[in-house]
mmCIF file of C-alpha atoms (C1' of nucleotides) in Angstrom:
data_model
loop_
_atom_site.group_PDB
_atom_site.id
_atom_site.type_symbol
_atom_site.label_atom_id
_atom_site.label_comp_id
_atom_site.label_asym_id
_atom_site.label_seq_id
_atom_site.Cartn_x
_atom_site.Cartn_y
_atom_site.Cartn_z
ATOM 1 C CA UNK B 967 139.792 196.456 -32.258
ATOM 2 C CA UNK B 968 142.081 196.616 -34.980
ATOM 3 C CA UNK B 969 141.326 193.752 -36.822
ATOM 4 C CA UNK B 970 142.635 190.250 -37.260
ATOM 5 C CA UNK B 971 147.264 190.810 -37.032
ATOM 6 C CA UNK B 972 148.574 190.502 -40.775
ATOM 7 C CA UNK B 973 151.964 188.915 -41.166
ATOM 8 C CA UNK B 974 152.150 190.204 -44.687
ATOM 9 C CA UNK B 975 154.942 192.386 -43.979
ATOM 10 C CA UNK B 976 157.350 190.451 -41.759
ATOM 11 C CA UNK B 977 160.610 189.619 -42.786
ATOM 12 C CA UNK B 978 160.536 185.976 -41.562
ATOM 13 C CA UNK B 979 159.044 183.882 -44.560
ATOM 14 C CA UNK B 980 157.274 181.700 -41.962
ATOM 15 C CA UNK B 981 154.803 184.518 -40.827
ATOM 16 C CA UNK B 982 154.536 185.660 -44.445
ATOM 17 C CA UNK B 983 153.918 182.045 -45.496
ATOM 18 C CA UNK B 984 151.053 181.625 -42.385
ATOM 19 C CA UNK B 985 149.510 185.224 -43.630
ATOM 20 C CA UNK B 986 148.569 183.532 -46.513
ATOM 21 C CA UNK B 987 147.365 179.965 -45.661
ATOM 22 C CA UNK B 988 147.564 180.163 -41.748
ATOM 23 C CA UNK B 989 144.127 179.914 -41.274
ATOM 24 C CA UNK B 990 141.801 176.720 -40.327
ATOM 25 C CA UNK B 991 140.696 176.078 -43.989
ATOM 26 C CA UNK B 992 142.885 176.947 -46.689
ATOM 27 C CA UNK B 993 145.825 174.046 -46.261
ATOM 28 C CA UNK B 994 143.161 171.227 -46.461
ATOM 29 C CA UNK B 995 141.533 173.533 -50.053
ATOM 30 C CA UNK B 996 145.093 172.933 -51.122
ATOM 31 C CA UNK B 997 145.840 169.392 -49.928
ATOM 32 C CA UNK B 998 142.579 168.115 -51.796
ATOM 33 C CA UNK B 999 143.452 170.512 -54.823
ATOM 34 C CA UNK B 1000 146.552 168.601 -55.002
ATOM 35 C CA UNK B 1001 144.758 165.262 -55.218
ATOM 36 C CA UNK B 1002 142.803 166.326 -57.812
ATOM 37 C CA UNK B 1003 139.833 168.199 -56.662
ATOM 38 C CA UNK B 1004 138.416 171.348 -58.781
ATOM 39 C CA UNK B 1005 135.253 172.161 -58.255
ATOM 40 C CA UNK B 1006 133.335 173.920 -55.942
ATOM 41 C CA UNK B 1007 131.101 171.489 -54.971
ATOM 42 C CA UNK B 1008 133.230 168.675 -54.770
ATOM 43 C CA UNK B 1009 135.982 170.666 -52.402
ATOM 44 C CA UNK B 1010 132.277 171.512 -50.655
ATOM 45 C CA UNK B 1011 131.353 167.975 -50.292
ATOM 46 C CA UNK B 1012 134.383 166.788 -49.904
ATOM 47 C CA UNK B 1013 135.094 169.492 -46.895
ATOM 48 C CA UNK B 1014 132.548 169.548 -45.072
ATOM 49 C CA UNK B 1015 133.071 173.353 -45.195
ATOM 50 C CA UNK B 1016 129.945 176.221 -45.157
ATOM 51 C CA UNK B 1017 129.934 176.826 -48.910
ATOM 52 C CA UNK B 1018 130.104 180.497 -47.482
ATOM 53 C CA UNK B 1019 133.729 180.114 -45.956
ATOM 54 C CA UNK B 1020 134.540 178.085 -49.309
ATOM 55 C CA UNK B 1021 133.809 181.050 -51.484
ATOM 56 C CA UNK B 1022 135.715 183.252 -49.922
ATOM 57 C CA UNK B 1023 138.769 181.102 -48.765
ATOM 58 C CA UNK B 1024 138.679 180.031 -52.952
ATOM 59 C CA UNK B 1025 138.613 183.899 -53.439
ATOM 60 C CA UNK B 1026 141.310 184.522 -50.941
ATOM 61 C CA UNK B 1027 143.646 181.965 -52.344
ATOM 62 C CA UNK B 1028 143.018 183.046 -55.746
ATOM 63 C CA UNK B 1029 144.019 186.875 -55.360
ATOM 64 C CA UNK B 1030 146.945 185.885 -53.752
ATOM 65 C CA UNK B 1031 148.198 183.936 -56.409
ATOM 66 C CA UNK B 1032 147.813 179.957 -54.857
ATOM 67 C CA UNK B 1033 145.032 178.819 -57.229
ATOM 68 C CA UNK B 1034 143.681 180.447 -60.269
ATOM 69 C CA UNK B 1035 140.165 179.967 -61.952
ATOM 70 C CA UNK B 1036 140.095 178.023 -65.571
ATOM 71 C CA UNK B 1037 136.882 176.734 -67.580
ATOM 72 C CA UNK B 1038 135.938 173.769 -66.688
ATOM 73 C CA UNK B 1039 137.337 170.616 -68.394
ATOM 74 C CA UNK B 1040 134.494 168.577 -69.006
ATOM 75 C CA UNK B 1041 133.361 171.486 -71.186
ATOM 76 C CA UNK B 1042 130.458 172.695 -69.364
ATOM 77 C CA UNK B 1043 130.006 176.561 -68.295
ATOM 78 C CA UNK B 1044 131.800 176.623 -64.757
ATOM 79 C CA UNK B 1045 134.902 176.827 -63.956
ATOM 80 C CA UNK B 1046 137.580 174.944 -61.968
ATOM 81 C CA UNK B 1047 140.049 175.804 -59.255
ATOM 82 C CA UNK B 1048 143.225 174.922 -59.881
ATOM 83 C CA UNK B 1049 146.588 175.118 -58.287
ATOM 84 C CA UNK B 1050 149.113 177.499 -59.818
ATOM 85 C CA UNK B 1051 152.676 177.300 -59.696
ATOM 86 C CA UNK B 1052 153.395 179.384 -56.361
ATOM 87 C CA UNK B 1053 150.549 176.737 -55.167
ATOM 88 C CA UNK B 1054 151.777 174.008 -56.396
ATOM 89 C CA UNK B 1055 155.432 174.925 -54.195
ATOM 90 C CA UNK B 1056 153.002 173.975 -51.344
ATOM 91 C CA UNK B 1057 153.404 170.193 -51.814
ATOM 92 C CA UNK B 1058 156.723 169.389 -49.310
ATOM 93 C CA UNK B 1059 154.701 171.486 -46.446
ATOM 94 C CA UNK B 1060 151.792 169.476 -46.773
ATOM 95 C CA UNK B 1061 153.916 166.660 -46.943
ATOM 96 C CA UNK B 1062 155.594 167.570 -43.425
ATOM 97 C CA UNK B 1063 152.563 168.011 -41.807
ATOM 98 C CA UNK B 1064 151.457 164.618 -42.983
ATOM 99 C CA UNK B 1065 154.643 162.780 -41.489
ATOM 100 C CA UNK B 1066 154.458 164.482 -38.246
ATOM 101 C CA UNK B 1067 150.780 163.783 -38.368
ATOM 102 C CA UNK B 1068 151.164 159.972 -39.194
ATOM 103 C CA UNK B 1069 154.127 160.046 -36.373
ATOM 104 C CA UNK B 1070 152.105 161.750 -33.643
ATOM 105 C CA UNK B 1071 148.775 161.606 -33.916
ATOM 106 C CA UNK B 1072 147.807 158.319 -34.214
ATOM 107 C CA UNK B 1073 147.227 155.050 -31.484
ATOM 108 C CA UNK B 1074 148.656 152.193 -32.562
ATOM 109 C CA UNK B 1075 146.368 150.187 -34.700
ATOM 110 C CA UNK B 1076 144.597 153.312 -35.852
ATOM 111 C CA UNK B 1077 144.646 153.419 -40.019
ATOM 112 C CA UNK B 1078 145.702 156.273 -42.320
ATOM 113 C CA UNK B 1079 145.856 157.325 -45.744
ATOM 114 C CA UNK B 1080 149.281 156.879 -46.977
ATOM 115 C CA UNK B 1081 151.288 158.779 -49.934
ATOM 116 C CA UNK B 1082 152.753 156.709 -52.629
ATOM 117 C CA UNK B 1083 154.991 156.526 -55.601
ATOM 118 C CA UNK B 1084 152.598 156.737 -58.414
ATOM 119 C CA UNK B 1085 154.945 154.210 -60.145
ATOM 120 C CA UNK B 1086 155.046 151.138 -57.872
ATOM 121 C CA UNK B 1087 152.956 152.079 -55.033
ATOM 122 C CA UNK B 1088 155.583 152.078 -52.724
ATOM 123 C CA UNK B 1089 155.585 154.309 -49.585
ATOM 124 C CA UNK B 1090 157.359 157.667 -49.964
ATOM 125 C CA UNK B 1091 160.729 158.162 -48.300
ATOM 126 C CA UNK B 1092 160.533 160.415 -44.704
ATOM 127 C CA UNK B 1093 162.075 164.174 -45.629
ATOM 128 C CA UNK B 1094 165.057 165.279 -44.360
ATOM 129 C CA UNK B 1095 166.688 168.845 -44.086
ATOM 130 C CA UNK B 1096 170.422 168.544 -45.757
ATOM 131 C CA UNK B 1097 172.950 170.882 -45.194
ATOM 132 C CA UNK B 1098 174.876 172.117 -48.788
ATOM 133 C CA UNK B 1099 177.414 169.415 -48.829
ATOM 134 C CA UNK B 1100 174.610 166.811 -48.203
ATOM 135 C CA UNK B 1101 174.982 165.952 -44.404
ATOM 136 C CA UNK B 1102 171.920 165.835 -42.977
ATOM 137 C CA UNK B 1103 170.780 168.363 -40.467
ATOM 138 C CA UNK B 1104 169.143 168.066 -37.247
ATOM 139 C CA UNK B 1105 166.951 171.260 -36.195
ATOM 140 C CA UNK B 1106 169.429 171.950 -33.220
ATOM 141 C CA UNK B 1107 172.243 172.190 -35.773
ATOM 142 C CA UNK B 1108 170.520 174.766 -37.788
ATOM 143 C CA UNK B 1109 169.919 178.542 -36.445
ATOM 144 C CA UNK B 1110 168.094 181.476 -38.353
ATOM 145 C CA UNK B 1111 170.074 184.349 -39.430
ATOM 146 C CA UNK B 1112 168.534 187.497 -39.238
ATOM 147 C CA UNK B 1113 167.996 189.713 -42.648
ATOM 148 C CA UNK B 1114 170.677 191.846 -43.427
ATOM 149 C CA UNK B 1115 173.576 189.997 -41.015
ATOM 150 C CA UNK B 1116 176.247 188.385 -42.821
ATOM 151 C CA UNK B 1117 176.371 187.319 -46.321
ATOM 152 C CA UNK B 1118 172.737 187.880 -48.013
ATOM 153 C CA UNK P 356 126.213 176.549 -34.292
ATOM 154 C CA UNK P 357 127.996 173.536 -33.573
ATOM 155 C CA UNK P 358 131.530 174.794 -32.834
ATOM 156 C CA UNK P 359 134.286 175.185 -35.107
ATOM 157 C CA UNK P 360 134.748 171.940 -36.662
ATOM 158 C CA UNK P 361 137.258 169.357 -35.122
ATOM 159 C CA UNK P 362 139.148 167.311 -37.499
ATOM 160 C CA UNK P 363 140.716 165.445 -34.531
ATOM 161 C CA UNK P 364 139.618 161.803 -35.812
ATOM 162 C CA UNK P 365 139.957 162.483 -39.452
ATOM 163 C CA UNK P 366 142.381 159.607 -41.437
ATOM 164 C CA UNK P 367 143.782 162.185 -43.184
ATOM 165 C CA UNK P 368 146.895 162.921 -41.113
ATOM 166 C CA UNK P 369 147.175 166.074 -42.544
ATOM 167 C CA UNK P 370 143.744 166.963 -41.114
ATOM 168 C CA UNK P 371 144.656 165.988 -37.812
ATOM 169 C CA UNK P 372 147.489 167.791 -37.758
ATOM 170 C CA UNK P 373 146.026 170.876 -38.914
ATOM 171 C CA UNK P 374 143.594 170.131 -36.046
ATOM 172 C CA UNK P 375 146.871 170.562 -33.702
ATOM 173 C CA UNK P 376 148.605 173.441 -35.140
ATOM 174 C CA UNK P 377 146.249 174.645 -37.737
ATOM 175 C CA UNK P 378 145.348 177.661 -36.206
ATOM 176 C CA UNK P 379 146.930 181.482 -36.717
ATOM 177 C CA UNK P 380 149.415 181.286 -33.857
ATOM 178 C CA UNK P 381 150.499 177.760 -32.983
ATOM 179 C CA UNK P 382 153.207 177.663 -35.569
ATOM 180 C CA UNK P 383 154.615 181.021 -34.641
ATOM 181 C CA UNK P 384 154.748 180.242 -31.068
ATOM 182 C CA UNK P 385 156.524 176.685 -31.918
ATOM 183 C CA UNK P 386 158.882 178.654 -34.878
ATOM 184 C CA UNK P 387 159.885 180.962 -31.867
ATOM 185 C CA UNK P 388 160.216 178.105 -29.301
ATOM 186 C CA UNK P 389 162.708 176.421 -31.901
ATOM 187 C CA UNK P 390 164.470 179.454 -31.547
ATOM 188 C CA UNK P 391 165.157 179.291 -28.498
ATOM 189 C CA UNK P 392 162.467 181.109 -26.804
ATOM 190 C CA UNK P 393 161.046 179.705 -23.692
ATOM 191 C CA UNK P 394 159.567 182.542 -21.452
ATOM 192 C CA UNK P 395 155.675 183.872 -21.370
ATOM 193 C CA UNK P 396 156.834 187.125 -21.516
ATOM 194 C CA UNK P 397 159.451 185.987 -24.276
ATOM 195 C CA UNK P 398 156.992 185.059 -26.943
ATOM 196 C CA UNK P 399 154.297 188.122 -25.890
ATOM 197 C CA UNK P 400 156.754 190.642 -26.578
ATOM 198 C CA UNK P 401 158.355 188.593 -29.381
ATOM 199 C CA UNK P 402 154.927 187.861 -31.362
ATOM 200 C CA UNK P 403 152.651 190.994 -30.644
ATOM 201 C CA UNK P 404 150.334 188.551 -29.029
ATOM 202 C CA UNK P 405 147.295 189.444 -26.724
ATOM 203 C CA UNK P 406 148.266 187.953 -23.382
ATOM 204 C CA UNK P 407 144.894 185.972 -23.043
ATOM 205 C CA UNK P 408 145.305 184.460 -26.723
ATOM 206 C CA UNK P 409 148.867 183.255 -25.698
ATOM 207 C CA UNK P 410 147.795 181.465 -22.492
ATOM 208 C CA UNK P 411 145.208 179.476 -23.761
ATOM 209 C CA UNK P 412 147.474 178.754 -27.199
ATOM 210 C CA UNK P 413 150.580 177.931 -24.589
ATOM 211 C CA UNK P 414 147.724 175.737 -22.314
ATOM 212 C CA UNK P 415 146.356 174.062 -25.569
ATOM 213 C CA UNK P 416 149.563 173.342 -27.294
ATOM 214 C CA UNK P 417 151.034 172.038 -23.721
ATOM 215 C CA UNK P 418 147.790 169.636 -23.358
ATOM 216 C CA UNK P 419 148.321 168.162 -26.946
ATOM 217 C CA UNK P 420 151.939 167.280 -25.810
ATOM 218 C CA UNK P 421 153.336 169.559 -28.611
ATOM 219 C CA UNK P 422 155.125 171.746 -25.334
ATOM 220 C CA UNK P 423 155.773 171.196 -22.253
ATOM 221 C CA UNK P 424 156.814 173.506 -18.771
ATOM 222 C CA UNK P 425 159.376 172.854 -16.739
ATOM 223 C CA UNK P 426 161.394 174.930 -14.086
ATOM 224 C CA UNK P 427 163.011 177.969 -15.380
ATOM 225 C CA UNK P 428 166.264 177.395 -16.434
ATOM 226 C CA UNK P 429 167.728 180.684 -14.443
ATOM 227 C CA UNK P 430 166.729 179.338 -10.833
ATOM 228 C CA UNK P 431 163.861 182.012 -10.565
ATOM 229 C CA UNK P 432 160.335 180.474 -9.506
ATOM 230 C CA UNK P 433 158.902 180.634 -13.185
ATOM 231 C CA UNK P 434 158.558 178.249 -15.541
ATOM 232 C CA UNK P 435 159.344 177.808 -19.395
ATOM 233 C CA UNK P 436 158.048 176.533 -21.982
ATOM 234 C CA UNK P 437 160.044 174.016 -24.121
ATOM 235 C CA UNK P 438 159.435 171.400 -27.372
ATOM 236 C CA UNK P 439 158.717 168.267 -26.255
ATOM 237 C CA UNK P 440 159.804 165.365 -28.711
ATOM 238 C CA UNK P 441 157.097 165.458 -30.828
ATOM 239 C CA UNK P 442 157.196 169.300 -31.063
ATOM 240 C CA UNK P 443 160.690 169.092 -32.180
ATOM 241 C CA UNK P 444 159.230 166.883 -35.369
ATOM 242 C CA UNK P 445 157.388 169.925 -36.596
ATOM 243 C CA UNK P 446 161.009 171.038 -37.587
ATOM 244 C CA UNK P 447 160.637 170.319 -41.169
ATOM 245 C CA UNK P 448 157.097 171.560 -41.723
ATOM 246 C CA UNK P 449 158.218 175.135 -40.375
ATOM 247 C CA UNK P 450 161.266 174.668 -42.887
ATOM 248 C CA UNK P 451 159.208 173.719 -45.877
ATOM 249 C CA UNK P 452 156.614 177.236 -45.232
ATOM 250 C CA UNK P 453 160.048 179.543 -44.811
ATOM 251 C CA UNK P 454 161.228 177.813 -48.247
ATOM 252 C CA UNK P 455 158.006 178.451 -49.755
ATOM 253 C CA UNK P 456 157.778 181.696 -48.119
ATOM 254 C CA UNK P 457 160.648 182.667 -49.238
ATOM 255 C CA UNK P 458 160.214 181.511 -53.117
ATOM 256 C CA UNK P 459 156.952 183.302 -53.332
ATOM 257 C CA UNK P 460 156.367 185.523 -51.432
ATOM 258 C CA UNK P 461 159.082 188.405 -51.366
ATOM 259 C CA UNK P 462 159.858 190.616 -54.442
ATOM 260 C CA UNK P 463 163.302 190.552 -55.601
ATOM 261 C CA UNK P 464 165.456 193.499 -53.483
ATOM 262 C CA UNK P 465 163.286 192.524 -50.108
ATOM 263 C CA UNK P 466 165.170 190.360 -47.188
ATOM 264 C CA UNK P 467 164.439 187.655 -44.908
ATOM 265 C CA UNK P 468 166.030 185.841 -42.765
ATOM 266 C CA UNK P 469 167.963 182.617 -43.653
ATOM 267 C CA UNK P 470 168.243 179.434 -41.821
ATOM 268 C CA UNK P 471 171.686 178.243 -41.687
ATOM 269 C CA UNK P 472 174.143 175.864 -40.923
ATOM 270 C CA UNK P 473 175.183 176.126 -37.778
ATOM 271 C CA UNK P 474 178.787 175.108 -38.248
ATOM 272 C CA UNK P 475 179.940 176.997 -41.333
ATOM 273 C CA UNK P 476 176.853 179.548 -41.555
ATOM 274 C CA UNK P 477 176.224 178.426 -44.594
ATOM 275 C CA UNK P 478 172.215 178.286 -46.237
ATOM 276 C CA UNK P 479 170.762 174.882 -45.621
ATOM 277 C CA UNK P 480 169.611 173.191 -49.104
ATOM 278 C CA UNK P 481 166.501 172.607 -50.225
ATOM 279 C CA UNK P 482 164.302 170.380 -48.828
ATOM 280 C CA UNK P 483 162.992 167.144 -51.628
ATOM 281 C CA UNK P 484 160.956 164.489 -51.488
ATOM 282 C CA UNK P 485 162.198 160.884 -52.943
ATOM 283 C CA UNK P 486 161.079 157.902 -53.227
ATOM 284 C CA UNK P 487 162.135 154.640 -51.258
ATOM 285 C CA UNK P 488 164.887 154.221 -53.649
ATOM 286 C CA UNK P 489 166.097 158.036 -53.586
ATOM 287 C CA UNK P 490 164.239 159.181 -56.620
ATOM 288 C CA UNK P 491 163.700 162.534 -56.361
ATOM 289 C CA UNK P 492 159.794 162.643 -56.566
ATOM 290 C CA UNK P 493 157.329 165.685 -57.576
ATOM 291 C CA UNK P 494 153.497 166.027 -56.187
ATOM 292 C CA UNK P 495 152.258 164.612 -59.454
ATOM 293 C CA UNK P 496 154.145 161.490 -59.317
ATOM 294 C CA UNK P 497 152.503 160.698 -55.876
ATOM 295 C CA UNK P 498 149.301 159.569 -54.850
ATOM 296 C CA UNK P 499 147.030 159.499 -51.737
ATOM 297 C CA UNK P 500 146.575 155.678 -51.004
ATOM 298 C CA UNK P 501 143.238 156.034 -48.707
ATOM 299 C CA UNK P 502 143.458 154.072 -45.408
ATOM 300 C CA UNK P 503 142.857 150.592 -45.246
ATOM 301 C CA UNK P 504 143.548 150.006 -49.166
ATOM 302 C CA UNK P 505 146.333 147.898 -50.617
ATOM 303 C CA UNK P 506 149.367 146.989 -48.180
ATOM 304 C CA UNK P 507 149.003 148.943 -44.781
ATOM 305 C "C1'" DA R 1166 109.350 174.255 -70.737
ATOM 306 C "C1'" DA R 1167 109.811 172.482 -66.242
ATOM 307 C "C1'" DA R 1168 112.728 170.508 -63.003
ATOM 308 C "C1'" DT R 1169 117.101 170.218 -61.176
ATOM 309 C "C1'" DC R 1170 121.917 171.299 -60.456
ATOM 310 C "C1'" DT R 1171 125.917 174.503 -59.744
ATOM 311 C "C1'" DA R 1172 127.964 178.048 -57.719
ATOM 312 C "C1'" DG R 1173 127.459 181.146 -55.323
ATOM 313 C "C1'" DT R 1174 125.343 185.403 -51.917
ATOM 314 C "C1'" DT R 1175 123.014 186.894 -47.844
ATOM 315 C "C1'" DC R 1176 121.419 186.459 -43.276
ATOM 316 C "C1'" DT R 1177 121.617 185.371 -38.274
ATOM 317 C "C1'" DA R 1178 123.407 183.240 -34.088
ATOM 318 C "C1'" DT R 1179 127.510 181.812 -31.917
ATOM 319 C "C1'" DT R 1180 132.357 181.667 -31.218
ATOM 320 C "C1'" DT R 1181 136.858 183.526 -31.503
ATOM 321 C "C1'" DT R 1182 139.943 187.240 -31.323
ATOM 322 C "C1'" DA R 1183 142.323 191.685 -29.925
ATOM 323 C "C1'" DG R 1184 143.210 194.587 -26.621
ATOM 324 C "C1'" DA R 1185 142.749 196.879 -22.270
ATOM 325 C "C1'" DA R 1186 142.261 196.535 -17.395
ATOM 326 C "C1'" DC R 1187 143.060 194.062 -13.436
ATOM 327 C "C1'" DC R 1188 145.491 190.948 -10.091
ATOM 328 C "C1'" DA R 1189 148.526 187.754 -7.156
ATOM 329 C "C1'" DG R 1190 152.856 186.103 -6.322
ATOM 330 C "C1'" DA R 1191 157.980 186.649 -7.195
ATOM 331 C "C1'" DT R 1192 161.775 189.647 -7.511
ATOM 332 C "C1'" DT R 1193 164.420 193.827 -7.133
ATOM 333 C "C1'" DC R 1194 165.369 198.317 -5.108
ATOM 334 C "C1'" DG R 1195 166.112 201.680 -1.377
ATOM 335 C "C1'" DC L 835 162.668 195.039 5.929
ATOM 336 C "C1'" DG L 836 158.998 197.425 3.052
ATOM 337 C "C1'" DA L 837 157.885 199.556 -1.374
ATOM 338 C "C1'" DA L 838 158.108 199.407 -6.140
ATOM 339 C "C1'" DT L 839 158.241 196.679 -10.057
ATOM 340 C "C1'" DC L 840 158.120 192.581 -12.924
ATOM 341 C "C1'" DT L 841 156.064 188.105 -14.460
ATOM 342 C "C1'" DG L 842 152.525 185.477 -15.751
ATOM 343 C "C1'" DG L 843 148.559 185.220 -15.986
ATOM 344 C "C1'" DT L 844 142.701 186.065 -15.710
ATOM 345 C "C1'" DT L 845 138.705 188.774 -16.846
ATOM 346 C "C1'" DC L 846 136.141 191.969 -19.471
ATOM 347 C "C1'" DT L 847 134.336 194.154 -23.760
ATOM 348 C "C1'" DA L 848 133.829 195.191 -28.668
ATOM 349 C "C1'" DA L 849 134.768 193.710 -33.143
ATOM 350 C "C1'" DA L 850 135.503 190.113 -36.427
ATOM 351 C "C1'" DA L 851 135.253 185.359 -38.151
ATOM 352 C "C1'" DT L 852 132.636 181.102 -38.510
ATOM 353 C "C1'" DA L 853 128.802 177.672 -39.180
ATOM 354 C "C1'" DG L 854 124.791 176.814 -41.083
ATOM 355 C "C1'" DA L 855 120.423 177.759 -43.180
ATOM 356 C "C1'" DA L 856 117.844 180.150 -46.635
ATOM 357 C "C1'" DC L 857 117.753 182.208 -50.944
ATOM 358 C "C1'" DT L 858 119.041 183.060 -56.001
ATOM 359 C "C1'" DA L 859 120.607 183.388 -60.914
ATOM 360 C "C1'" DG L 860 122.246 181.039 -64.580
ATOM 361 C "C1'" DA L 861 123.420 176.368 -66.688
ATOM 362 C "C1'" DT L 862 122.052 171.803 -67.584
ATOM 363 C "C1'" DT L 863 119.059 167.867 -67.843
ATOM 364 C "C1'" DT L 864 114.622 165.774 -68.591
#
DNA sequence: AAATCTAGTTCTATTTTAGAACCAGATTCG
DNA sequence: CGAATCTGGTTCTAAAATAGAACTAGATTT
């Protein structure tokens, strides 16, 4: 066998994108990273995860540039995992998954966590995909154009 | 061993969505299937796929009411697989990984593909979160409200 | 200084995956 | 029509990934 397909070298950014955070455990790393979670034990706990998986999913993400190590804040020894720029460009994909999630996967009468406005609590607005003059695009008005055709 | 962990009745709807399409092929099949590809032997060919991993993602993806089959659209005795409605809402999560992909992880000279407008051709914008008054909001000026807490 | 906590590493059993081989029914070719 | 081929799978095996438990070194608390 020739080992698990890598994406790495595709020219769709969608299979490069999965290459790197594709797998089963690295989107919800991310997703509680984003809500404030640094330290091993806590994304551990928090998880649920083998604490073997979580090292190397946190050394994964961290060669390939999502999160990046710093000492810890409360001054102690450790250190923290935190997101880094690239990582933090993660935030409107988790978002989509958690509207299509809230849309689809739940029975009426079932609760869920919601995301707010930090300022007034209020309910975030659904996203949309806008075309460059603003109009807002359906998926079945959109179409992928291959590398290299037309303008690039 | 206890089987890989189902996050099927999580609150996070992030989690449960992961539990849907989390895995390494589910979003490429779906990407392609927005593309227009409907066919078994479409998305083998297309993806590099083992045939035995497709069927059971195909099977799995059409039980969870992401896909569906119907007749094939060319009068032969096949069938195709197509998005159902709440397939079609993973539309913006596949568009916010290509915009990330794309941001982060190609080095300037290297192509990808573009997703365009499909009646001028011209690069859709980016995709933004705002708040319920249009705000333009960024992940640190949003918060998880858990479920059940405050207004629901 | 002893006890405990943190952040791992290592080990094994089980599951998942990739890929090849096989197969039945539908379609095309001669 | 019958033979060859194509489509859409299923089954098999070997390799790789995963879950979970056990172990450990260094930091921190008591």
């Amino acid at each position: 066998m020739v080992k698990r397909v890598s994406l790495s070298g595709a020219e769709c950014p969608v299979a490069r994108a999965l290459d790197v955070i594709g797998d089963w455990w690295s989107l919800l790393i991310i997703r509680d990273a984003f809500e404030g979670v640094r330290r091993f034990s806590e994304f551990q706990t928090g998880l649920g995860i083998a604490k073997g998986m979580l090292a190397t999913r946190l050394r994964d993400l961290t060669e390939r540039g999502v999160l990046e190590t710093a000492p810890a804040s409360d001054g102690s020894a450790y250190k923290e995992y935190v997101l880094t720029e690239s990582g933090r460009g993660l935030f409107l994909a988790i978002v989509a998954l958690r509207q299509w999630g809230e849309d689809h996967l739940y029975r009426a009468g079932e609760r869920h966590s919601v995301l707010v406005d930090r300022t007034n609590g209020d309910p975030v607005a659904r996203l949309e995909l806008q075309a460059s003059d603003g109009r807002v695009l359906a998926w079945n008005e959109t179409q992928v154009r291959k590398a290299g055709e037309g303008a690039d």
